Short mmCIF file of C-alpha atoms and ligand atoms in Angstrom, two decimals:
data_model
loop_
_atom_site.label_atom_id
_atom_site.label_comp_id
_atom_site.label_asym_id
_atom_site.label_seq_id
_atom_site.Cartn_x
_atom_site.Cartn_y
_atom_site.Cartn_z
CA UNK A 1 -62.50 178.66 -77.46
CA UNK A 2 -61.12 175.78 -75.39
CA UNK A 3 -61.04 176.12 -71.60
CA UNK A 4 -60.19 173.19 -69.33
CA UNK A 5 -60.90 172.78 -65.62
CA UNK A 6 -58.18 170.60 -64.05
CA UNK A 7 -58.98 169.51 -60.51
CA UNK A 8 -55.83 168.92 -58.46
CA UNK A 9 -53.15 170.62 -60.55
CA UNK A 10 -50.87 172.04 -57.86
CA UNK A 11 -48.39 169.21 -58.55
CA UNK A 12 -47.92 165.86 -60.26
CA UNK A 13 -50.18 164.47 -62.95
CA UNK A 14 -52.72 167.30 -62.77
CA UNK A 15 -50.03 169.91 -63.32
CA UNK A 16 -48.64 167.98 -66.31
CA UNK A 17 -52.16 167.65 -67.77
CA UNK A 18 -52.87 171.35 -67.28
CA UNK A 19 -49.61 172.35 -68.98
CA UNK A 20 -50.15 169.96 -71.90
CA UNK A 21 -53.72 171.21 -72.37
CA UNK A 22 -52.40 174.79 -72.37
CA UNK A 23 -49.71 173.86 -74.91
CA UNK A 24 -52.60 172.76 -77.12
CA UNK A 25 -54.06 176.26 -76.75
CA UNK A 26 -56.58 175.67 -73.95
CA UNK A 27 -57.12 178.20 -71.19
CA UNK A 28 -56.98 176.52 -67.78
CA UNK A 29 -58.87 176.83 -64.51
CA UNK A 30 -56.95 174.69 -62.06
CA UNK A 31 -57.60 173.77 -58.46
CA UNK A 32 -55.54 173.08 -55.37
CA UNK A 33 -56.43 172.10 -51.86
CA UNK A 34 -53.49 172.94 -49.55
CA UNK A 35 -50.61 173.71 -51.92
CA UNK A 36 -51.39 177.22 -53.13
CA UNK A 37 -47.72 177.87 -53.99
CA UNK A 38 -47.71 174.81 -56.25
CA UNK A 39 -50.92 175.96 -57.95
CA UNK A 40 -49.41 179.39 -58.58
CA UNK A 41 -46.32 177.71 -60.09
CA UNK A 42 -48.58 175.84 -62.51
CA UNK A 43 -50.36 179.11 -63.35
CA UNK A 44 -47.03 180.89 -63.95
CA UNK A 45 -45.82 178.08 -66.21
CA UNK A 46 -49.00 178.26 -68.30
CA UNK A 47 -48.93 182.04 -68.48
CA UNK A 48 -45.34 181.72 -69.67
CA UNK A 49 -46.78 179.89 -72.69
CA UNK A 50 -48.93 182.94 -73.40
CA UNK A 51 -52.12 181.20 -72.22
CA UNK A 52 -54.50 182.39 -69.49
CA UNK A 53 -54.75 180.35 -66.29
CA UNK A 54 -56.56 180.83 -62.98
CA UNK A 55 -56.11 178.90 -59.71
CA UNK A 56 -59.05 178.28 -57.37
CA UNK A 57 -59.14 176.52 -54.01
CA UNK A 58 -61.38 173.47 -53.68
CA UNK A 59 -61.65 170.83 -50.98
CA UNK A 60 -63.14 167.76 -52.62
CA UNK A 61 -63.73 166.15 -49.25
CA UNK A 62 -66.24 168.86 -48.32
CA UNK A 63 -69.56 168.94 -50.18
CA UNK A 64 -70.21 172.54 -49.07
CA UNK A 65 -66.99 173.61 -50.81
CA UNK A 66 -68.11 171.68 -53.92
CA UNK A 67 -71.59 173.22 -53.93
CA UNK A 68 -70.11 176.72 -53.94
CA UNK A 69 -67.65 175.95 -56.69
CA UNK A 70 -69.86 176.56 -59.73
CA UNK A 71 -70.13 180.26 -58.86
CA UNK A 72 -66.34 180.53 -58.54
CA UNK A 73 -65.85 178.91 -61.97
CA UNK A 74 -68.53 181.13 -63.51
CA UNK A 75 -66.75 184.20 -62.18
CA UNK A 76 -63.35 183.03 -63.48
CA UNK A 77 -64.83 182.27 -66.91
CA UNK A 78 -66.45 185.69 -67.19
CA UNK A 79 -63.58 187.74 -65.79
CA UNK A 80 -60.72 185.99 -67.60
CA UNK A 81 -62.21 184.84 -70.89
CA UNK A 82 -65.57 186.62 -71.17
CA UNK A 83 -66.99 183.08 -71.47
CA UNK A 84 -70.04 181.35 -70.04
CA UNK A 85 -68.84 177.77 -70.38
CA UNK A 86 -65.73 175.58 -70.44
CA UNK A 87 -64.93 172.64 -72.71
CA UNK A 88 -62.97 170.09 -70.66
CA UNK A 89 -63.08 168.74 -67.10
CA UNK A 90 -60.27 166.68 -65.57
CA UNK A 91 -61.20 165.02 -62.27
CA UNK A 92 -57.68 164.27 -61.15
CA UNK A 93 -57.36 165.22 -57.46
CA UNK A 94 -56.60 162.44 -55.06
CA UNK A 95 -54.45 161.13 -52.27
CA UNK A 96 -53.02 157.69 -51.65
CA UNK A 97 -51.83 155.41 -48.92
CA UNK A 98 -52.17 151.76 -48.18
CA UNK A 99 -53.74 149.89 -45.29
CA UNK A 100 -54.45 146.18 -45.16
CA UNK A 101 -58.14 145.36 -45.44
CA UNK A 102 -58.31 143.95 -41.90
CA UNK A 103 -56.86 147.17 -40.45
CA UNK A 104 -58.76 149.78 -42.48
CA UNK A 105 -60.88 151.96 -40.21
CA UNK A 106 -64.31 153.35 -41.04
CA UNK A 107 -62.78 156.82 -40.92
CA UNK A 108 -60.12 155.92 -43.51
CA UNK A 109 -62.71 154.28 -45.74
CA UNK A 110 -64.95 157.37 -45.54
CA UNK A 111 -62.09 159.68 -46.44
CA UNK A 112 -61.18 157.67 -49.53
CA UNK A 113 -64.87 157.65 -50.51
CA UNK A 114 -65.32 161.39 -49.99
CA UNK A 115 -62.24 162.56 -51.89
CA UNK A 116 -61.85 159.88 -54.59
CA UNK A 117 -65.46 159.11 -55.52
CA UNK A 118 -68.15 161.27 -53.91
CA UNK A 119 -66.12 164.44 -54.59
CA UNK A 120 -65.68 163.94 -58.35
CA UNK A 121 -69.27 162.66 -58.62
CA UNK A 122 -70.79 165.75 -56.97
CA UNK A 123 -68.35 168.14 -58.61
CA UNK A 124 -69.17 166.84 -62.08
CA UNK A 125 -72.89 167.27 -61.31
CA UNK A 126 -72.22 170.78 -60.03
CA UNK A 127 -70.20 171.83 -63.09
CA UNK A 128 -72.31 170.09 -65.74
CA UNK A 129 -74.37 173.19 -66.57
CA UNK A 130 -71.11 175.01 -67.39
CA UNK A 131 -69.60 172.22 -69.51
CA UNK A 132 -70.23 172.99 -73.17
CA UNK A 133 -72.05 170.52 -75.40
CA UNK A 134 -69.41 168.55 -77.32
CA UNK A 135 -67.00 168.85 -74.38
CA UNK A 136 -64.96 166.13 -72.68
CA UNK A 137 -64.37 164.70 -69.22
CA UNK A 138 -61.26 162.77 -68.17
CA UNK A 139 -61.17 161.09 -64.76
CA UNK A 140 -57.92 159.90 -63.20
CA UNK A 141 -58.43 156.35 -61.99
CA UNK A 142 -55.56 153.96 -61.21
CA UNK A 143 -54.17 150.61 -62.19
CA UNK A 144 -54.81 149.61 -58.55
CA UNK A 145 -58.29 148.80 -59.87
CA UNK A 146 -56.89 146.38 -62.48
CA UNK A 147 -58.07 142.78 -62.58
CA UNK A 148 -54.55 141.30 -62.33
CA UNK A 149 -51.30 142.03 -60.50
CA UNK A 150 -52.73 143.75 -57.44
CA UNK A 151 -50.50 144.84 -54.55
CA UNK A 152 -51.82 144.22 -51.05
CA UNK A 153 -53.08 147.12 -48.96
CA UNK A 154 -55.16 149.11 -51.42
CA UNK A 155 -58.65 147.68 -50.92
CA UNK A 156 -60.21 151.06 -50.10
CA UNK A 157 -58.21 153.22 -52.51
CA UNK A 158 -58.42 150.71 -55.37
CA UNK A 159 -62.15 150.13 -54.89
CA UNK A 160 -62.86 153.86 -55.18
CA UNK A 161 -60.77 154.02 -58.35
CA UNK A 162 -62.70 151.04 -59.73
CA UNK A 163 -65.89 152.96 -58.98
CA UNK A 164 -64.49 155.93 -60.91
CA UNK A 165 -63.98 153.71 -63.97
CA UNK A 166 -67.61 152.51 -63.78
CA UNK A 167 -68.91 156.05 -63.20
CA UNK A 168 -66.98 157.16 -66.29
CA UNK A 169 -68.91 154.67 -68.44
CA UNK A 170 -72.24 155.96 -67.11
CA UNK A 171 -71.17 159.53 -67.77
CA UNK A 172 -70.21 158.54 -71.32
CA UNK A 173 -73.61 156.95 -71.82
CA UNK A 174 -75.81 159.64 -70.30
CA UNK A 175 -73.89 162.70 -71.50
CA UNK A 176 -73.56 161.45 -75.08
CA UNK A 177 -76.92 163.11 -75.76
CA UNK A 178 -75.05 166.40 -75.38
CA UNK A 179 -72.06 165.16 -77.39
CA UNK A 180 -69.94 165.09 -74.22
CA UNK A 181 -67.32 162.33 -74.08
CA UNK A 182 -66.05 160.76 -70.83
CA UNK A 183 -62.96 158.60 -70.41
CA UNK A 184 -60.59 157.68 -67.61
CA UNK A 185 -56.86 157.13 -67.46
CA UNK A 186 -55.31 154.58 -65.13
CA UNK A 187 -51.72 155.49 -64.30
CA UNK A 188 -49.35 153.00 -62.75
CA UNK A 189 -46.73 154.03 -60.17
CA UNK A 190 -45.82 157.62 -61.07
CA UNK A 191 -43.18 159.80 -59.42
CA UNK A 192 -45.23 162.60 -57.79
CA UNK A 193 -45.57 163.92 -54.22
CA UNK A 194 -48.46 161.40 -53.91
CA UNK A 195 -48.67 159.12 -50.85
CA UNK A 196 -46.45 161.33 -48.74
CA UNK A 197 -43.57 161.16 -51.24
CA UNK A 198 -43.16 157.39 -50.66
CA UNK A 199 -41.31 156.96 -53.96
CA UNK A 200 -38.54 159.27 -52.72
CA UNK A 201 -38.32 158.00 -49.14
CA UNK A 202 -38.55 154.25 -49.86
CA UNK A 203 -35.98 153.29 -52.54
CA UNK A 204 -36.71 149.58 -52.04
CA UNK A 205 -40.35 150.22 -53.00
CA UNK A 206 -39.25 152.05 -56.14
CA UNK A 207 -36.88 149.23 -57.16
CA UNK A 208 -39.66 146.66 -56.79
CA UNK A 209 -42.10 148.76 -58.84
CA UNK A 210 -39.51 149.36 -61.55
CA UNK A 211 -38.81 145.62 -61.79
CA UNK A 212 -42.54 145.03 -62.34
CA UNK A 213 -42.73 147.61 -65.14
CA UNK A 214 -42.01 146.35 -68.68
CA UNK A 215 -40.38 149.64 -69.67
CA UNK A 216 -38.19 149.44 -66.56
CA UNK A 217 -38.78 152.68 -64.67
CA UNK A 218 -41.35 154.61 -62.64
CA UNK A 219 -43.75 156.78 -64.59
CA UNK A 220 -43.26 160.55 -64.61
CA UNK A 221 -46.17 163.04 -64.50
CA UNK A 222 -45.43 164.00 -68.08
CA UNK A 223 -45.92 160.38 -69.17
CA UNK A 224 -49.59 160.79 -68.17
CA UNK A 225 -50.39 164.48 -68.81
CA UNK A 226 -50.20 164.26 -72.63
CA UNK A 227 -52.59 161.28 -72.65
CA UNK A 228 -55.14 163.29 -70.66
CA UNK A 229 -54.68 166.25 -73.02
CA UNK A 230 -55.12 163.95 -76.02
CA UNK A 231 -58.39 162.53 -74.65
CA UNK A 232 -59.66 166.09 -74.15
CA UNK A 233 -58.66 167.19 -77.63
CA UNK A 234 -60.33 166.87 -81.01
CA UNK A 235 -57.91 164.05 -81.83
CA UNK A 236 -59.77 161.98 -79.22
CA UNK A 237 -63.21 162.83 -80.59
CA UNK A 238 -64.18 159.19 -81.32
CA UNK A 239 -63.13 157.80 -77.93
CA UNK A 240 -65.67 157.63 -75.13
CA UNK A 241 -66.45 155.34 -72.20
CA UNK A 242 -62.90 153.96 -72.14
CA UNK A 243 -60.30 153.47 -69.45
CA UNK A 244 -56.78 153.88 -70.84
CA UNK A 245 -54.02 152.23 -68.81
CA UNK A 246 -50.91 154.44 -68.85
CA UNK A 247 -48.31 152.43 -66.96
CA UNK A 248 -45.35 151.57 -69.19
CA UNK A 249 -46.50 147.96 -68.97
CA UNK A 250 -46.86 147.57 -65.19
CA UNK A 251 -47.40 143.87 -64.35
CA UNK A 252 -47.42 143.03 -68.06
N1 LIG B 1 -48.70 158.87 -58.44
C1 LIG B 1 -49.14 157.66 -58.64
O1 LIG B 1 -48.42 156.66 -58.53
C2 LIG B 1 -50.57 157.44 -59.07
C3 LIG B 1 -50.92 156.19 -59.61
C4 LIG B 1 -52.23 155.98 -60.02
C5 LIG B 1 -53.18 157.01 -59.89
N2 LIG B 1 -52.80 158.19 -59.35
C6 LIG B 1 -53.84 159.23 -59.24
O2 LIG B 1 -53.40 160.38 -59.91
C7 LIG B 1 -54.08 161.53 -59.37
C8 LIG B 1 -53.08 162.65 -59.16
O3 LIG B 1 -52.16 162.26 -58.17
P1 LIG B 1 -50.61 162.62 -58.25
O4 LIG B 1 -49.88 161.35 -58.24
O5 LIG B 1 -50.35 163.60 -59.32
O6 LIG B 1 -50.41 163.24 -56.78
P2 LIG B 1 -50.13 164.73 -56.27
O7 LIG B 1 -48.97 165.33 -57.00
O8 LIG B 1 -50.08 164.61 -54.80
O9 LIG B 1 -51.43 165.55 -56.72
C9 LIG B 1 -52.67 165.39 -56.07
C10 LIG B 1 -53.53 166.60 -56.34
O10 LIG B 1 -54.81 166.38 -55.73
C11 LIG B 1 -55.11 167.49 -54.87
N3 LIG B 1 -55.91 167.03 -53.72
C12 LIG B 1 -55.57 166.10 -52.79
N4 LIG B 1 -56.55 165.99 -51.87
C13 LIG B 1 -57.52 166.87 -52.22
C14 LIG B 1 -58.77 167.26 -51.67
N5 LIG B 1 -59.24 166.70 -50.53
N6 LIG B 1 -59.51 168.20 -52.31
C15 LIG B 1 -59.05 168.77 -53.44
N7 LIG B 1 -57.86 168.48 -54.00
C16 LIG B 1 -57.11 167.54 -53.40
C17 LIG B 1 -53.76 168.01 -54.42
O11 LIG B 1 -53.92 169.34 -53.96
P3 LIG B 1 -52.95 170.01 -52.83
O12 LIG B 1 -51.60 169.37 -52.95
O13 LIG B 1 -53.00 171.45 -53.19
O14 LIG B 1 -53.57 169.72 -51.50
C18 LIG B 1 -52.97 167.88 -55.73
O15 LIG B 1 -53.23 168.97 -56.57
C19 LIG B 1 -54.78 161.05 -58.09
O16 LIG B 1 -56.16 160.87 -58.35
C20 LIG B 1 -54.12 159.70 -57.82
O17 LIG B 1 -55.00 158.84 -57.13
C21 LIG B 1 -51.53 158.44 -58.95
#
């Protein structure tokens, strides 16, 4: 039985990944932080496919919330599937926003660290006993950690995403003894509610990003979700320790 935990699936890329995993027959435990209505919409969509889904609240910026999360997942597994373990983990939750290096405050830096790196690190540790041998992890990184074509203002955000890519390689190495694979995806600019809906409110930003994308448009959540689902699936069984850029050729 396949069951996937998708962290941050109340909208955007996480929702698309959860739906695509469910289309492949996987039950889904998904999380939200503030947008419960969005999480319930994702659940309803998945249930409409005839697949079980459960939404749980999780604040990745709070290690107490993370430490209590294993018990909540255990309960959902038992009650909904009569299962003791799940097979896939997608560390996708995140928030964005740019500040020039010289202006970034310690508080901003700490928040990026807590939610984008420390959170997924501790959560993966916390859930590891429930992840079945032979399972898979996919972390959502970002092309803001790429070596070329950087935009100014993302030193904190991009550095945490770079750390996620490195962490993914260590996970792939250490968890291989249990047959667990770990990969990351690095989306480019993708039309989601991310960064306060900047893509909707700043058309000039969107035009610039589109002109820098070989395929000539912004990404959509469903350009990324199927790639995450593929990496989780048996079709991805020989891929581990990789970061897959999913950008339509951003800065190519
Ligand atoms: N969109 C892009 O252009 C882009 C590009 C590269 C990488 N990414 C990455 O893609 C991932 C998904 O983002 P998205 O674009 O799909 O944005 P999104 O639609 O805003 O989704 C973000 C998800 O993360 C959750 N989340 C945010 N802060 C959280 C916290 N402190 N604790 C727990 N959950 C939290 C949100 O939950 P609630 O809404 O319920 O609070 C939501 O489910 C992020 O890691 C982002 O960095 C996005």
